[in-house]
């Protein structure tokens, strides 16, 4: 039996614990939880039919959880602002840690986290499923095998078809997330770094706020207390009419309310982009758009070198390889990659248990990957705010 302690047992971790983690280790047992919302967690476990966790004990903090339940591994899945302080506590124990992203939301937090992990043997699996997804690994193999030659350029796109969650759920709380570079681009800048085989050293970024979402509707308003649901495209009835959202949805917080914040107080961007320079001197672009819907969804990139170009998209599961100097181009169609985050969550779950069982010595997404991505995202955020190029702090310097 593998004994797991969970700190922050919210929606994301509950999905993993009942899905990918359970699949990877059917003998996994949740032996302790730290979460101030015990009633909410117990209700979710009951609603989801998790009978085996009915009597799971709750503890006041990580130290008590470890002392009393002796877990083999820890999972931190709180909201973003708490990842760093809790991971610093976990670093005191040499127990493998699954840590949600972004690992930090400020420069201060990131530097504190880096310092804490200089002095520990605690191995971390940062929750970066894209990097380890079979499609991304296949593209990395193509690059290693020389399909493009030396990778000189990357153009990465992320047209998010579910972006309304960033205006109608807790993710709209800017104090907790610090915006969508840290919340979303942290994944993409990480896998771009991996594919290009080089850290990002300089960023220029731009963001658009308040053109689509956000607004002046009163505090606390939701569809059930609004008189514009007949015309509002985001009302449950209109979403149902065009096949968006859950059929069961009857109400949600307003996407045009002051609760979404403002550019002055901090708010999520409708879309944002950055130009990145890698240490090799190669460069690339990344752009993310949060108001696109349905078939507009697209996530992936085009990597080019003098010898060839390889492009891929997680939504279609396809890789296209073009040899610039040979009369060959081909398309590889992936199969079976429909799991969480294009099967990346399954890979991370396996890595986590392999670390716990001592079958691997090192995570594919160690703490350094989380930190490097946060430093790049913080540079992008600072650049969008100031209109200047920003140098990216490097891990270990
Ligand atoms: N890796 C990915 O692809 C991915 C996908 C989705 C979400 N996430 C990340 O997962 C995190 C959680 O998101 P969610 O949607 O599950 O949020 P959530 O609000 O459903 O869950 C957070 C949980 O943390 C608990 N909590 C609050 N304060 C705490 C404390 N001091 N100690 C312990 N627990 C505490 C809350 O009660 C709640 O149960 C976010 O940071 C998000 O960025 C990552």
CSV table of N, CA and C in Angstrom, one decimal, residues 122-251:
chain,number,residue,atom,x,y,z
A,122,UNK,N,14.2,16.4,-0.8
A,122,UNK,CA,12.8,16.2,-1.2
A,122,UNK,C,12.7,16.3,-2.7
A,123,UNK,N,12.3,15.2,-3.3
A,123,UNK,CA,12.1,15.2,-4.8
A,123,UNK,C,10.7,15.7,-5.1
A,124,UNK,N,10.6,16.5,-6.2
A,124,UNK,CA,9.3,17.1,-6.5
A,124,UNK,C,8.9,16.7,-7.9
A,125,UNK,N,7.6,16.4,-8.0
A,125,UNK,CA,7.0,16.3,-9.3
A,125,UNK,C,6.1,17.5,-9.5
A,126,UNK,N,6.6,18.5,-10.3
A,126,UNK,CA,5.8,19.7,-10.5
A,126,UNK,C,4.7,19.3,-11.5
A,127,UNK,N,3.5,19.8,-11.3
A,127,UNK,CA,2.4,19.3,-12.1
A,127,UNK,C,2.4,20.0,-13.5
A,128,UNK,N,3.3,19.6,-14.3
A,128,UNK,CA,3.4,20.1,-15.7
A,128,UNK,C,3.1,19.0,-16.7
A,129,UNK,N,1.8,18.6,-16.8
A,129,UNK,CA,1.5,17.5,-17.7
A,129,UNK,C,1.9,17.6,-19.2
A,130,UNK,N,1.9,18.9,-19.7
A,130,UNK,CA,2.2,19.0,-21.1
A,130,UNK,C,3.6,18.5,-21.5
A,131,UNK,N,4.6,18.9,-20.6
A,131,UNK,CA,6.0,18.5,-20.9
A,131,UNK,C,6.1,17.0,-21.1
A,132,UNK,N,5.4,16.3,-20.2
A,132,UNK,CA,5.6,14.8,-20.2
A,132,UNK,C,4.6,14.1,-21.0
A,133,UNK,N,3.7,14.8,-21.7
A,133,UNK,CA,2.6,14.1,-22.5
A,133,UNK,C,3.3,13.4,-23.6
A,134,UNK,N,2.7,12.2,-24.0
A,134,UNK,CA,3.4,11.5,-25.1
A,134,UNK,C,3.6,12.3,-26.4
A,135,UNK,N,2.7,13.2,-26.7
A,135,UNK,CA,2.9,14.0,-27.9
A,135,UNK,C,4.1,14.9,-27.9
A,136,UNK,N,4.3,15.5,-26.7
A,136,UNK,CA,5.4,16.4,-26.5
A,136,UNK,C,6.7,15.6,-26.5
A,137,UNK,N,6.7,14.5,-25.9
A,137,UNK,CA,7.9,13.6,-25.8
A,137,UNK,C,8.2,13.1,-27.2
A,138,UNK,N,7.2,12.8,-28.0
A,138,UNK,CA,7.4,12.3,-29.4
A,138,UNK,C,8.1,13.4,-30.2
A,139,UNK,N,7.6,14.7,-30.0
A,139,UNK,CA,8.2,15.8,-30.8
A,139,UNK,C,9.7,16.0,-30.3
A,140,UNK,N,9.9,15.9,-29.0
A,140,UNK,CA,11.3,16.0,-28.5
A,140,UNK,C,12.2,15.0,-29.1
A,141,UNK,N,11.7,13.7,-29.3
A,141,UNK,CA,12.5,12.7,-29.9
A,141,UNK,C,12.8,13.1,-31.3
A,142,UNK,N,11.8,13.6,-32.0
A,142,UNK,CA,12.0,14.1,-33.4
A,142,UNK,C,13.1,15.1,-33.5
A,143,UNK,N,13.1,16.0,-32.5
A,143,UNK,CA,14.1,17.1,-32.5
A,143,UNK,C,15.5,16.5,-32.2
A,144,UNK,N,15.5,15.6,-31.2
A,144,UNK,CA,16.8,14.9,-30.9
A,144,UNK,C,17.3,14.1,-32.1
A,145,UNK,N,16.4,13.5,-32.9
A,145,UNK,CA,16.8,12.7,-34.0
A,145,UNK,C,17.2,13.6,-35.2
A,146,UNK,N,17.1,14.9,-35.1
A,146,UNK,CA,17.6,15.8,-36.1
A,146,UNK,C,16.6,16.2,-37.2
A,147,UNK,N,15.3,16.0,-37.0
A,147,UNK,CA,14.3,16.3,-38.0
A,147,UNK,C,14.4,17.8,-38.4
A,148,UNK,N,14.7,18.7,-37.4
A,148,UNK,CA,14.8,20.1,-37.8
A,148,UNK,C,16.2,20.6,-37.8
A,149,UNK,N,17.2,19.8,-37.5
A,149,UNK,CA,18.5,20.3,-37.3
A,149,UNK,C,18.6,21.0,-36.0
A,150,UNK,N,19.4,22.1,-35.9
A,150,UNK,CA,19.4,22.8,-34.6
A,150,UNK,C,18.1,23.7,-34.5
A,151,UNK,N,17.4,23.5,-33.4
A,151,UNK,CA,16.1,24.3,-33.3
A,151,UNK,C,16.4,25.8,-33.1
A,152,UNK,N,15.9,26.5,-34.1
A,152,UNK,CA,16.2,28.0,-34.1
A,152,UNK,C,15.1,28.8,-33.8
A,153,UNK,N,13.8,28.3,-33.9
A,153,UNK,CA,12.6,29.1,-33.7
A,153,UNK,C,11.5,28.3,-33.2
A,154,UNK,N,10.7,28.8,-32.3
A,154,UNK,CA,9.4,28.2,-31.9
A,154,UNK,C,8.3,29.2,-31.9
A,155,UNK,N,7.2,28.8,-32.5
A,155,UNK,CA,5.9,29.6,-32.4
A,155,UNK,C,4.9,28.8,-31.7
A,156,UNK,N,4.5,29.2,-30.5
A,156,UNK,CA,3.6,28.4,-29.7
A,156,UNK,C,2.2,29.1,-29.6
A,157,UNK,N,1.1,28.3,-29.8
A,157,UNK,CA,-0.2,28.9,-29.7
A,157,UNK,C,-1.0,28.2,-28.7
A,158,UNK,N,-1.9,29.0,-28.0
A,158,UNK,CA,-2.8,28.4,-27.0
A,158,UNK,C,-4.1,29.2,-27.1
A,159,UNK,N,-5.0,28.6,-27.9
A,159,UNK,CA,-6.4,29.2,-28.0
A,159,UNK,C,-7.3,28.3,-27.1
A,160,UNK,N,-7.6,28.9,-26.0
A,160,UNK,CA,-8.2,28.2,-24.9
A,160,UNK,C,-9.8,28.2,-25.1
A,161,UNK,N,-10.4,27.0,-25.3
A,161,UNK,CA,-11.8,27.0,-25.5
A,161,UNK,C,-12.7,27.0,-24.3
A,162,UNK,N,-12.0,26.9,-23.1
A,162,UNK,CA,-12.7,26.9,-21.8
A,162,UNK,C,-12.4,28.1,-20.9
A,163,UNK,N,-11.9,29.2,-21.5
A,163,UNK,CA,-11.3,30.3,-20.8
A,163,UNK,C,-12.3,31.1,-19.9
A,164,UNK,N,-13.6,30.8,-20.0
A,164,UNK,CA,-14.5,31.6,-19.1
A,164,UNK,C,-14.3,31.2,-17.7
A,165,UNK,N,-13.7,30.1,-17.4
A,165,UNK,CA,-13.5,29.7,-16.0
A,165,UNK,C,-12.6,30.8,-15.3
A,166,UNK,N,-11.8,31.5,-16.0
A,166,UNK,CA,-10.9,32.5,-15.4
A,166,UNK,C,-11.7,33.8,-15.1
A,167,UNK,N,-13.0,33.9,-15.4
A,167,UNK,CA,-13.8,35.1,-15.0
A,167,UNK,C,-15.0,34.7,-14.2
A,168,UNK,N,-15.3,33.4,-14.1
A,168,UNK,CA,-16.5,33.0,-13.3
A,168,UNK,C,-16.2,32.1,-12.2
A,169,UNK,N,-15.0,31.7,-12.0
A,169,UNK,CA,-14.6,30.9,-10.9
A,169,UNK,C,-13.5,31.6,-10.0
A,170,UNK,N,-13.1,30.8,-9.0
A,170,UNK,CA,-12.1,31.4,-8.1
A,170,UNK,C,-10.8,31.9,-8.8
A,171,UNK,N,-10.6,31.4,-10.0
A,171,UNK,CA,-9.4,31.9,-10.8
A,171,UNK,C,-9.4,33.4,-11.1
A,172,UNK,N,-10.6,34.0,-10.9
A,172,UNK,CA,-10.6,35.4,-11.2
A,172,UNK,C,-10.1,36.3,-10.1
A,173,UNK,N,-9.8,35.6,-9.0
A,173,UNK,CA,-9.2,36.4,-7.8
A,173,UNK,C,-7.7,36.6,-8.1
A,174,UNK,N,-7.4,37.8,-8.6
A,174,UNK,CA,-6.1,38.2,-9.0
A,174,UNK,C,-5.0,38.0,-7.9
A,175,UNK,N,-5.5,38.3,-6.6
A,175,UNK,CA,-4.5,38.2,-5.5
A,175,UNK,C,-4.0,36.8,-5.3
A,176,UNK,N,-4.8,35.9,-5.7
A,176,UNK,CA,-4.4,34.5,-5.5
A,176,UNK,C,-3.7,34.0,-6.7
A,177,UNK,N,-4.0,34.5,-7.9
A,177,UNK,CA,-3.3,33.9,-9.1
A,177,UNK,C,-2.2,34.8,-9.7
A,178,UNK,N,-2.4,36.1,-9.6
A,178,UNK,CA,-1.5,37.1,-10.3
A,178,UNK,C,-1.5,37.0,-11.8
A,179,UNK,N,-2.6,36.6,-12.3
A,179,UNK,CA,-2.8,36.7,-13.8
A,179,UNK,C,-2.5,35.4,-14.6
A,180,UNK,N,-2.7,35.5,-15.9
A,180,UNK,CA,-2.7,34.3,-16.7
A,180,UNK,C,-1.4,33.9,-17.3
A,181,UNK,N,-0.4,34.7,-17.1
A,181,UNK,CA,1.0,34.2,-17.5
A,181,UNK,C,1.3,33.2,-16.5
A,182,UNK,N,1.2,33.5,-15.2
A,182,UNK,CA,1.5,32.5,-14.1
A,182,UNK,C,0.5,31.3,-14.1
A,183,UNK,N,-0.7,31.6,-14.4
A,183,UNK,CA,-1.7,30.6,-14.3
A,183,UNK,C,-1.7,29.6,-15.4
A,184,UNK,N,-1.5,30.1,-16.6
A,184,UNK,CA,-1.6,29.3,-17.8
A,184,UNK,C,-0.3,29.1,-18.6
A,185,UNK,N,0.4,30.3,-18.9
A,185,UNK,CA,1.6,30.2,-19.7
A,185,UNK,C,2.7,29.4,-19.0
A,186,UNK,N,2.6,29.3,-17.7
A,186,UNK,CA,3.6,28.5,-16.9
A,186,UNK,C,3.8,27.1,-17.5
A,187,UNK,N,2.7,26.5,-18.0
A,187,UNK,CA,2.8,25.2,-18.7
A,187,UNK,C,3.6,25.3,-20.0
A,188,UNK,N,3.2,26.3,-20.8
A,188,UNK,CA,3.6,26.4,-22.2
A,188,UNK,C,5.1,26.9,-22.2
A,189,UNK,N,5.5,27.9,-21.4
A,189,UNK,CA,6.9,28.3,-21.4
A,189,UNK,C,7.8,27.2,-20.9
A,190,UNK,N,7.2,26.3,-20.0
A,190,UNK,CA,8.0,25.2,-19.6
A,190,UNK,C,8.2,24.2,-20.7
A,191,UNK,N,7.1,23.8,-21.5
A,191,UNK,CA,7.4,22.8,-22.5
A,191,UNK,C,8.2,23.4,-23.7
A,192,UNK,N,8.1,24.7,-23.9
A,192,UNK,CA,8.9,25.4,-25.0
A,192,UNK,C,10.4,25.3,-24.6
A,193,UNK,N,10.7,25.5,-23.3
A,193,UNK,CA,12.0,25.4,-22.9
A,193,UNK,C,12.6,24.0,-23.1
A,194,UNK,N,11.7,23.0,-22.8
A,194,UNK,CA,12.1,21.6,-22.9
A,194,UNK,C,12.4,21.3,-24.4
A,195,UNK,N,11.5,21.7,-25.3
A,195,UNK,CA,11.7,21.4,-26.7
A,195,UNK,C,12.9,22.1,-27.3
A,196,UNK,N,13.1,23.3,-26.9
A,196,UNK,CA,14.2,24.1,-27.4
A,196,UNK,C,15.5,23.7,-26.7
A,197,UNK,N,15.5,23.0,-25.6
A,197,UNK,CA,16.7,22.5,-24.9
A,197,UNK,C,17.5,23.6,-24.4
A,198,UNK,N,16.8,24.7,-24.0
A,198,UNK,CA,17.5,25.9,-23.5
A,198,UNK,C,16.6,26.7,-22.7
A,199,UNK,N,17.1,27.4,-21.6
A,199,UNK,CA,16.3,28.2,-20.8
A,199,UNK,C,15.9,29.5,-21.5
A,200,UNK,N,14.8,30.1,-21.1
A,200,UNK,CA,14.4,31.5,-21.6
A,200,UNK,C,15.2,32.5,-20.8
A,201,UNK,N,15.8,33.5,-21.5
A,201,UNK,CA,16.7,34.4,-20.8
A,201,UNK,C,16.1,35.9,-20.9
A,202,UNK,N,15.2,36.1,-21.8
A,202,UNK,CA,14.7,37.5,-22.0
A,202,UNK,C,13.3,37.4,-22.6
A,203,UNK,N,12.5,38.3,-22.1
A,203,UNK,CA,11.1,38.3,-22.6
A,203,UNK,C,10.6,39.7,-22.8
A,204,UNK,N,9.7,39.8,-23.9
A,204,UNK,CA,9.0,41.1,-24.1
A,204,UNK,C,7.5,40.6,-24.2
A,205,UNK,N,6.6,41.3,-23.5
A,205,UNK,CA,5.2,40.8,-23.5
A,205,UNK,C,4.2,41.9,-23.6
A,206,UNK,N,3.0,41.5,-24.0
A,206,UNK,CA,1.9,42.4,-24.1
A,206,UNK,C,0.6,41.7,-23.7
A,207,UNK,N,-0.3,42.5,-23.1
A,207,UNK,CA,-1.6,41.8,-22.7
A,207,UNK,C,-2.7,42.8,-23.0
A,208,UNK,N,-3.9,42.2,-23.3
A,208,UNK,CA,-5.1,43.1,-23.5
A,208,UNK,C,-6.1,42.8,-22.3
A,209,UNK,N,-6.5,43.8,-21.7
A,209,UNK,CA,-7.5,43.6,-20.6
A,209,UNK,C,-8.8,44.3,-20.8
A,210,UNK,N,-9.9,43.7,-20.4
A,210,UNK,CA,-11.2,44.4,-20.3
A,210,UNK,C,-11.8,44.7,-21.7
A,211,UNK,N,-11.3,44.1,-22.8
A,211,UNK,CA,-12.0,44.2,-24.1
A,211,UNK,C,-13.2,43.3,-24.2
A,212,UNK,N,-13.0,42.1,-23.5
A,212,UNK,CA,-14.1,41.1,-23.7
A,212,UNK,C,-14.7,40.8,-22.3
A,213,UNK,N,-14.0,40.4,-21.3
A,213,UNK,CA,-14.5,40.1,-20.0
A,213,UNK,C,-14.1,41.1,-19.0
A,214,UNK,N,-14.7,41.0,-17.8
A,214,UNK,CA,-14.6,42.0,-16.8
A,214,UNK,C,-15.6,43.1,-17.1
A,215,UNK,N,-15.7,44.1,-16.2
A,215,UNK,CA,-16.7,45.1,-16.4
A,215,UNK,C,-17.2,45.8,-15.2
A,216,UNK,N,-18.4,46.4,-15.3
A,216,UNK,CA,-18.9,47.2,-14.2
A,216,UNK,C,-20.1,46.7,-13.5
A,217,UNK,N,-20.5,45.5,-13.9
A,217,UNK,CA,-21.7,44.9,-13.3
A,217,UNK,C,-21.5,44.8,-11.7
A,218,UNK,N,-22.6,44.9,-11.0
A,218,UNK,CA,-22.4,45.1,-9.5
A,218,UNK,C,-21.7,43.9,-8.9
A,219,UNK,N,-21.1,44.1,-7.7
A,219,UNK,CA,-20.5,43.1,-6.9
A,219,UNK,C,-21.4,42.0,-6.6
A,220,UNK,N,-21.0,40.8,-6.7
A,220,UNK,CA,-21.8,39.6,-6.2
A,220,UNK,C,-22.8,39.2,-7.2
A,221,UNK,N,-23.0,39.8,-8.3
A,221,UNK,CA,-24.0,39.5,-9.3
A,221,UNK,C,-23.7,38.1,-9.9
A,222,UNK,N,-24.8,37.3,-10.1
A,222,UNK,CA,-24.7,36.1,-10.9
A,222,UNK,C,-25.9,36.0,-11.8
A,223,UNK,N,-26.0,35.0,-12.7
A,223,UNK,CA,-27.1,35.0,-13.7
A,223,UNK,C,-28.4,35.0,-13.0
A,224,UNK,N,-28.5,34.3,-11.9
A,224,UNK,CA,-29.9,34.2,-11.2
A,224,UNK,C,-30.4,35.5,-10.7
A,225,UNK,N,-29.5,36.5,-10.5
A,225,UNK,CA,-29.9,37.8,-10.0
A,225,UNK,C,-29.7,38.9,-11.1
A,226,UNK,N,-29.6,38.5,-12.3
A,226,UNK,CA,-29.4,39.5,-13.4
A,226,UNK,C,-30.6,39.5,-14.3
A,227,UNK,N,-30.9,40.7,-14.9
A,227,UNK,CA,-32.1,40.7,-15.8
A,227,UNK,C,-31.7,40.7,-17.2
A,228,UNK,N,-30.4,40.4,-17.5
A,228,UNK,CA,-30.0,40.4,-18.9
A,228,UNK,C,-29.7,39.0,-19.5
A,229,UNK,N,-30.3,38.0,-18.9
A,229,UNK,CA,-29.9,36.6,-19.3
A,229,UNK,C,-30.5,36.2,-20.6
A,230,UNK,N,-31.5,37.0,-21.1
A,230,UNK,CA,-32.0,36.6,-22.4
A,230,UNK,C,-31.0,37.0,-23.5
A,231,UNK,N,-30.4,38.1,-23.3
A,231,UNK,CA,-29.5,38.6,-24.4
A,231,UNK,C,-28.0,38.2,-24.1
A,232,UNK,N,-27.7,38.0,-22.8
A,232,UNK,CA,-26.2,37.7,-22.5
A,232,UNK,C,-25.8,36.4,-23.1
A,233,UNK,N,-24.7,36.4,-23.9
A,233,UNK,CA,-24.3,35.2,-24.5
A,233,UNK,C,-23.7,34.2,-23.5
A,234,UNK,N,-23.4,34.7,-22.3
A,234,UNK,CA,-22.8,33.8,-21.3
A,234,UNK,C,-23.9,33.2,-20.3
A,235,UNK,N,-25.1,33.6,-20.5
A,235,UNK,CA,-26.1,33.1,-19.6
A,235,UNK,C,-26.3,31.6,-19.8
A,236,UNK,N,-26.6,30.8,-18.7
A,236,UNK,CA,-26.8,29.4,-18.9
A,236,UNK,C,-27.7,29.0,-20.1
A,237,UNK,N,-28.8,29.8,-20.2
A,237,UNK,CA,-29.7,29.4,-21.3
A,237,UNK,C,-29.1,29.6,-22.7
A,238,UNK,N,-28.4,30.7,-22.9
A,238,UNK,CA,-27.7,30.9,-24.2
A,238,UNK,C,-26.6,30.0,-24.4
A,239,UNK,N,-25.8,29.6,-23.4
A,239,UNK,CA,-24.8,28.7,-23.6
A,239,UNK,C,-25.3,27.3,-24.0
A,240,UNK,N,-26.4,26.9,-23.3
A,240,UNK,CA,-27.0,25.6,-23.6
A,240,UNK,C,-27.5,25.6,-25.1
A,241,UNK,N,-28.1,26.8,-25.5
A,241,UNK,CA,-28.6,26.9,-26.9
A,241,UNK,C,-27.6,26.6,-27.9
A,242,UNK,N,-26.3,27.0,-27.7
A,242,UNK,CA,-25.3,26.8,-28.7
A,242,UNK,C,-24.3,25.6,-28.3
A,243,UNK,N,-24.7,24.9,-27.3
A,243,UNK,CA,-24.0,23.7,-26.9
A,243,UNK,C,-22.7,24.0,-26.1
A,244,UNK,N,-22.7,25.1,-25.4
A,244,UNK,CA,-21.5,25.4,-24.5
A,244,UNK,C,-21.9,25.1,-23.1
A,245,UNK,N,-21.0,24.7,-22.3
A,245,UNK,CA,-21.2,24.6,-20.8
A,245,UNK,C,-22.0,23.3,-20.5
A,246,UNK,N,-22.2,23.1,-19.2
A,246,UNK,CA,-22.8,21.9,-18.8
A,246,UNK,C,-24.3,22.0,-18.9
A,247,UNK,N,-25.0,20.9,-19.3
A,247,UNK,CA,-26.4,20.9,-19.5
A,247,UNK,C,-27.1,21.2,-18.1
A,248,UNK,N,-26.4,20.8,-17.0
A,248,UNK,CA,-27.0,21.0,-15.7
A,248,UNK,C,-26.8,22.4,-15.2
A,249,UNK,N,-26.0,23.2,-15.8
A,249,UNK,CA,-25.7,24.5,-15.3
A,249,UNK,C,-26.9,25.4,-15.3
A,250,UNK,N,-27.2,26.0,-14.1
A,250,UNK,CA,-28.4,26.9,-14.0
A,250,UNK,C,-27.9,28.3,-13.6
A,251,UNK,N,-26.7,28.5,-13.1
A,251,UNK,CA,-26.3,29.8,-12.6
A,251,UNK,C,-24.8,29.8,-12.5
